[in-house]
Coordinates of C-alpha atoms in Angstrom, one line a residue:
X1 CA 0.0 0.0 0.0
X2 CA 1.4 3.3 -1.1
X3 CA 2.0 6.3 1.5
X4 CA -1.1 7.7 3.2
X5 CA -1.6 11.3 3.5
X6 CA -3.4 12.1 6.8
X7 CA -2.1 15.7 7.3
X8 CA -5.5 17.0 5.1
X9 CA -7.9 15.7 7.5
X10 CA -6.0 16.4 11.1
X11 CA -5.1 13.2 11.4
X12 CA -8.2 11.5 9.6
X13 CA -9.3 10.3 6.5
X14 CA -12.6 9.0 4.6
X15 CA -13.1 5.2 3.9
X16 CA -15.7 4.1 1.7
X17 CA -16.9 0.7 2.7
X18 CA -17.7 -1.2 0.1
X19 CA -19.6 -5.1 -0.4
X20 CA -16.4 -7.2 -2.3
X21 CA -19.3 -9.7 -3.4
X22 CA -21.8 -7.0 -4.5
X23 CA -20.4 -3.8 -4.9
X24 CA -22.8 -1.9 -3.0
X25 CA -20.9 1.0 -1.3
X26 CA -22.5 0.1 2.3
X27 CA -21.3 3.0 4.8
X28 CA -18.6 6.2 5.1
X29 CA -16.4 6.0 7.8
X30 CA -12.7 7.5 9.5
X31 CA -9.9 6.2 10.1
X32 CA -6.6 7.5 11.4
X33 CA -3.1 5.7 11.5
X34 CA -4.4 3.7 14.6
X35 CA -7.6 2.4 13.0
X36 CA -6.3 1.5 9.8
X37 CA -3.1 -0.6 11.6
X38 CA -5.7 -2.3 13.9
X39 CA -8.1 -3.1 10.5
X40 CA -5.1 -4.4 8.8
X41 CA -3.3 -6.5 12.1
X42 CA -7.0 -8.3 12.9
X43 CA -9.1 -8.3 9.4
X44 CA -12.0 -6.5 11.0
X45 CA -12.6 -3.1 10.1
X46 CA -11.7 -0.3 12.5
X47 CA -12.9 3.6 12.7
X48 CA -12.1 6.5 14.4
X49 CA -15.5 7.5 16.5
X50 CA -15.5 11.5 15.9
X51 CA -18.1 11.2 18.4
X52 CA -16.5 8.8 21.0
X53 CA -13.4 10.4 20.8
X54 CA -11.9 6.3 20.6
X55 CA -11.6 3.5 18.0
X56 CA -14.5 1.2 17.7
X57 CA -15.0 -1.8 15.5
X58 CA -17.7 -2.3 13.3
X59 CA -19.9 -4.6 15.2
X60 CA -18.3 -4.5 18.5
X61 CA -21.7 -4.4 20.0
X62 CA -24.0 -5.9 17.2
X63 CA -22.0 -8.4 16.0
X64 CA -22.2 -7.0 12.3
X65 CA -18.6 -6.9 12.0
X66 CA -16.9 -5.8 8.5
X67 CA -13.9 -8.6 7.6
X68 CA -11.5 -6.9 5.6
X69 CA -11.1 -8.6 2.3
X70 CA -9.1 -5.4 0.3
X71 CA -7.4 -2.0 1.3
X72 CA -7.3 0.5 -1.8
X73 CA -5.4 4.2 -2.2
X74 CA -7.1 7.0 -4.2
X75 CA -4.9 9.2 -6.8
X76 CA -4.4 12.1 -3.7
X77 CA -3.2 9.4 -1.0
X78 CA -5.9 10.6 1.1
X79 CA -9.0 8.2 0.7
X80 CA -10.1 4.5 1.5
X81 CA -11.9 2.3 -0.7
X82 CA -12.1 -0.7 1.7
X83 CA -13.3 -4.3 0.4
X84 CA -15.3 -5.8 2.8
X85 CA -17.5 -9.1 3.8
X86 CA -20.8 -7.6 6.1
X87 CA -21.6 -10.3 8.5
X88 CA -25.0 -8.4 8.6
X89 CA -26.7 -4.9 8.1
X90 CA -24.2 -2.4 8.3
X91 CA -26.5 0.7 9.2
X92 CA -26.9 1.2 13.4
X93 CA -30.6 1.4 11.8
X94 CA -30.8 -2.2 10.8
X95 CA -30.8 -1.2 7.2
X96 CA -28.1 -2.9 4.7
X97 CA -26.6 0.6 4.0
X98 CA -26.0 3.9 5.5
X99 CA -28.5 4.6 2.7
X100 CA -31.8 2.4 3.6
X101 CA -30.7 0.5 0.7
X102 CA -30.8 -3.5 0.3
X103 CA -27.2 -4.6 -0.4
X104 CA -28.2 -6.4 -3.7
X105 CA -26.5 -8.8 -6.0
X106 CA -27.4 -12.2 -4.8
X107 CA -29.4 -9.9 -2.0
X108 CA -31.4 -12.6 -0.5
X109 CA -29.1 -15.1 -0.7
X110 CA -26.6 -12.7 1.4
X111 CA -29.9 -12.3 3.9
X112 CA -30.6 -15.9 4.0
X113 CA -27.0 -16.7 4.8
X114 CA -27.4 -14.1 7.8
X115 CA -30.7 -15.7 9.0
X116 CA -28.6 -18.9 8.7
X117 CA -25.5 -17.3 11.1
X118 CA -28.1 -16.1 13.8
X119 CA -30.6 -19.8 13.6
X120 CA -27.0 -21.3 14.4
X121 CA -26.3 -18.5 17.6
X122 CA -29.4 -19.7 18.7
X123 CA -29.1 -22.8 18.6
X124 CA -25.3 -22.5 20.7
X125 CA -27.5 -20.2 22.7
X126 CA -29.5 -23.1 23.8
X127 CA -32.9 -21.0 23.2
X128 CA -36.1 -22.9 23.9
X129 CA -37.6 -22.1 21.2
X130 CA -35.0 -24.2 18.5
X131 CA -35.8 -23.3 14.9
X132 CA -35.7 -25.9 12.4
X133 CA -32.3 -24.6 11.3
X134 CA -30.6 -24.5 14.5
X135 CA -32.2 -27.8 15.3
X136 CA -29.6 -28.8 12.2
X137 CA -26.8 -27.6 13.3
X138 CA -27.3 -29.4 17.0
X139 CA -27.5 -32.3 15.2
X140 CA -23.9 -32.1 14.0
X141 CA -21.9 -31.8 10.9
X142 CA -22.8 -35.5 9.4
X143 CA -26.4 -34.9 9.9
X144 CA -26.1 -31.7 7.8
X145 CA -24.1 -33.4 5.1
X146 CA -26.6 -36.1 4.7
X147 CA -29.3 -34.1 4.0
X148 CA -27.2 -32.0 1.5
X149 CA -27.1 -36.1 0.3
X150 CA -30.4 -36.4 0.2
X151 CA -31.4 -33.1 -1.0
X152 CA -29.1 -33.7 -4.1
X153 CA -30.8 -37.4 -5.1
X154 CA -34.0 -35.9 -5.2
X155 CA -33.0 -32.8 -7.5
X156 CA -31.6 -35.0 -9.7
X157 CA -34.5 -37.2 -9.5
X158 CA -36.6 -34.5 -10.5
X159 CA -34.2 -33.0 -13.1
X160 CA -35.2 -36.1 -15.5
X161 CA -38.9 -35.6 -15.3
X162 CA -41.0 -32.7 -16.3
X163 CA -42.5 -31.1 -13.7
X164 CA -40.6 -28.1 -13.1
X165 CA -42.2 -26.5 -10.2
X166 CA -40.9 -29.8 -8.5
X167 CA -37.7 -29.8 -10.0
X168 CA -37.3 -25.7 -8.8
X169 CA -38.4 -26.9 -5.1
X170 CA -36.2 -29.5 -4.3
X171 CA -33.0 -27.1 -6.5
X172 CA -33.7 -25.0 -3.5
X173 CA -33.9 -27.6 -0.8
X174 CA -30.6 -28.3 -2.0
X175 CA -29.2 -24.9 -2.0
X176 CA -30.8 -24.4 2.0
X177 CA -28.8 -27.1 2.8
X178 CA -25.5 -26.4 1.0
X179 CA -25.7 -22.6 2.8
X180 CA -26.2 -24.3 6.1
X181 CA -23.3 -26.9 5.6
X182 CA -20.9 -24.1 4.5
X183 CA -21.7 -22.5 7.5
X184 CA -21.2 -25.8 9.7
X185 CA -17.7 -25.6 8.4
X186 CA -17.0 -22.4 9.5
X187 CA -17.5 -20.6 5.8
X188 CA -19.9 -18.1 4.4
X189 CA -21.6 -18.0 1.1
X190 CA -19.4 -15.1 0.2
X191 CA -16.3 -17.4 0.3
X192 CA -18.2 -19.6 -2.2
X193 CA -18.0 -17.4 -4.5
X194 CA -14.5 -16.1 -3.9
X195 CA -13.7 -19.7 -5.0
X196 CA -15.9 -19.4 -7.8
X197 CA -14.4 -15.9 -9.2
X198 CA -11.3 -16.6 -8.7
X199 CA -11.5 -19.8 -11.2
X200 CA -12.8 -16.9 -14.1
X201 CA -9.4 -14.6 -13.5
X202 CA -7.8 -13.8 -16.6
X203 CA -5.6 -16.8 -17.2
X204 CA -7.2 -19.6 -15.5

């Protein structure tokens, strides 16, 4: 990363968040030397609270953290544009963006992979009332695979006969599943597909 000027701002400059997988500009923020080191040192994004006078990390509270997937330098040295993977919505108002926008792209698939996230904090919560995703995710990793299993027999299944409302159902059984086994592994659906645009980069 090329030399950073923060003498324009008194020791702060702008960063525009910004969805790696979407490309929706999500939230402005500030960072000074301190904020940027800590963003870079522990892959969560870091501002400088105006406000607070401190630094805070997105989601300290919420748990809508920002994982830092990029860091880029404008032409003047003296703006962010930061790359990032929301683990939910990024606006204190429960909105997607700063901007009441949705965050779109695959939009519902990035909600659904959230709704995922929380059904399995519930279910670690040990809430009493257990969703049927959570209720998954107690049942351990093999359980999960197997019905991925499952799921995929019947797709195929329906695949080679004609009813295509069928054949659309269980294609989305099979994708539920698959998002809720990624996450049983630790991954998101975002990382899928890092994996999947990285195999369409010029030269591969």
């Amino acid at each position: 990363m090329k030399e950073i000027d923060f003498s324009k701002g008194n020791g702060l400059i702008p960063a525009i968040i910004q969805d790696s997988f979407t490309h929706k500009v999500l939230m402005l923020g500030y960072m000074n030397k301190e904020a940027l080191e800590k963003t870079k040192s522990t892959g969560l994004v870091t501002f400088y609270s105006r406000s607070k006078k401190r630094l805070w990390t997105k989601g300290e509270e919420s748990g809508n953290v920002l994982t830092l997937e990029e860091i880029r330098v404008d032409c003047d040295s003296d703006t962010l544009l930061v790359h990032v993977r929301p683990a939910g919505p990024v606006c204190h108002k429960g909105t997607d963006t700063c901007w009441g926008e949705t965050n779109e792209g695959v939009g519902f698939l990035n909600r659904l992979d959230a709704v995922i996230k929380s059904r399995k904090s519930e279910g670690e919560s040990g809430s009493d009332h257990t969703s049927y995703v959570a209720s998954l995710f107690e049942k351990g990793i093999n359980k999960i695979a197997q019905k991925v299993g499952e799921e995929a027999v019947e797709t195929v299944i329906e695949a080679m006969d004609n009813k295509d409302d069928l054949f659309l159902e269980e294609s989305a059984d099979l994708l539920f599943h698959l998002m809720v086994l990624v996450q049983a592994k630790g991954f998101t659906l975002a990382e899928v597909v890092s994996v999947l645009e990285s195999r369409h980069e010029p030269g591969r």
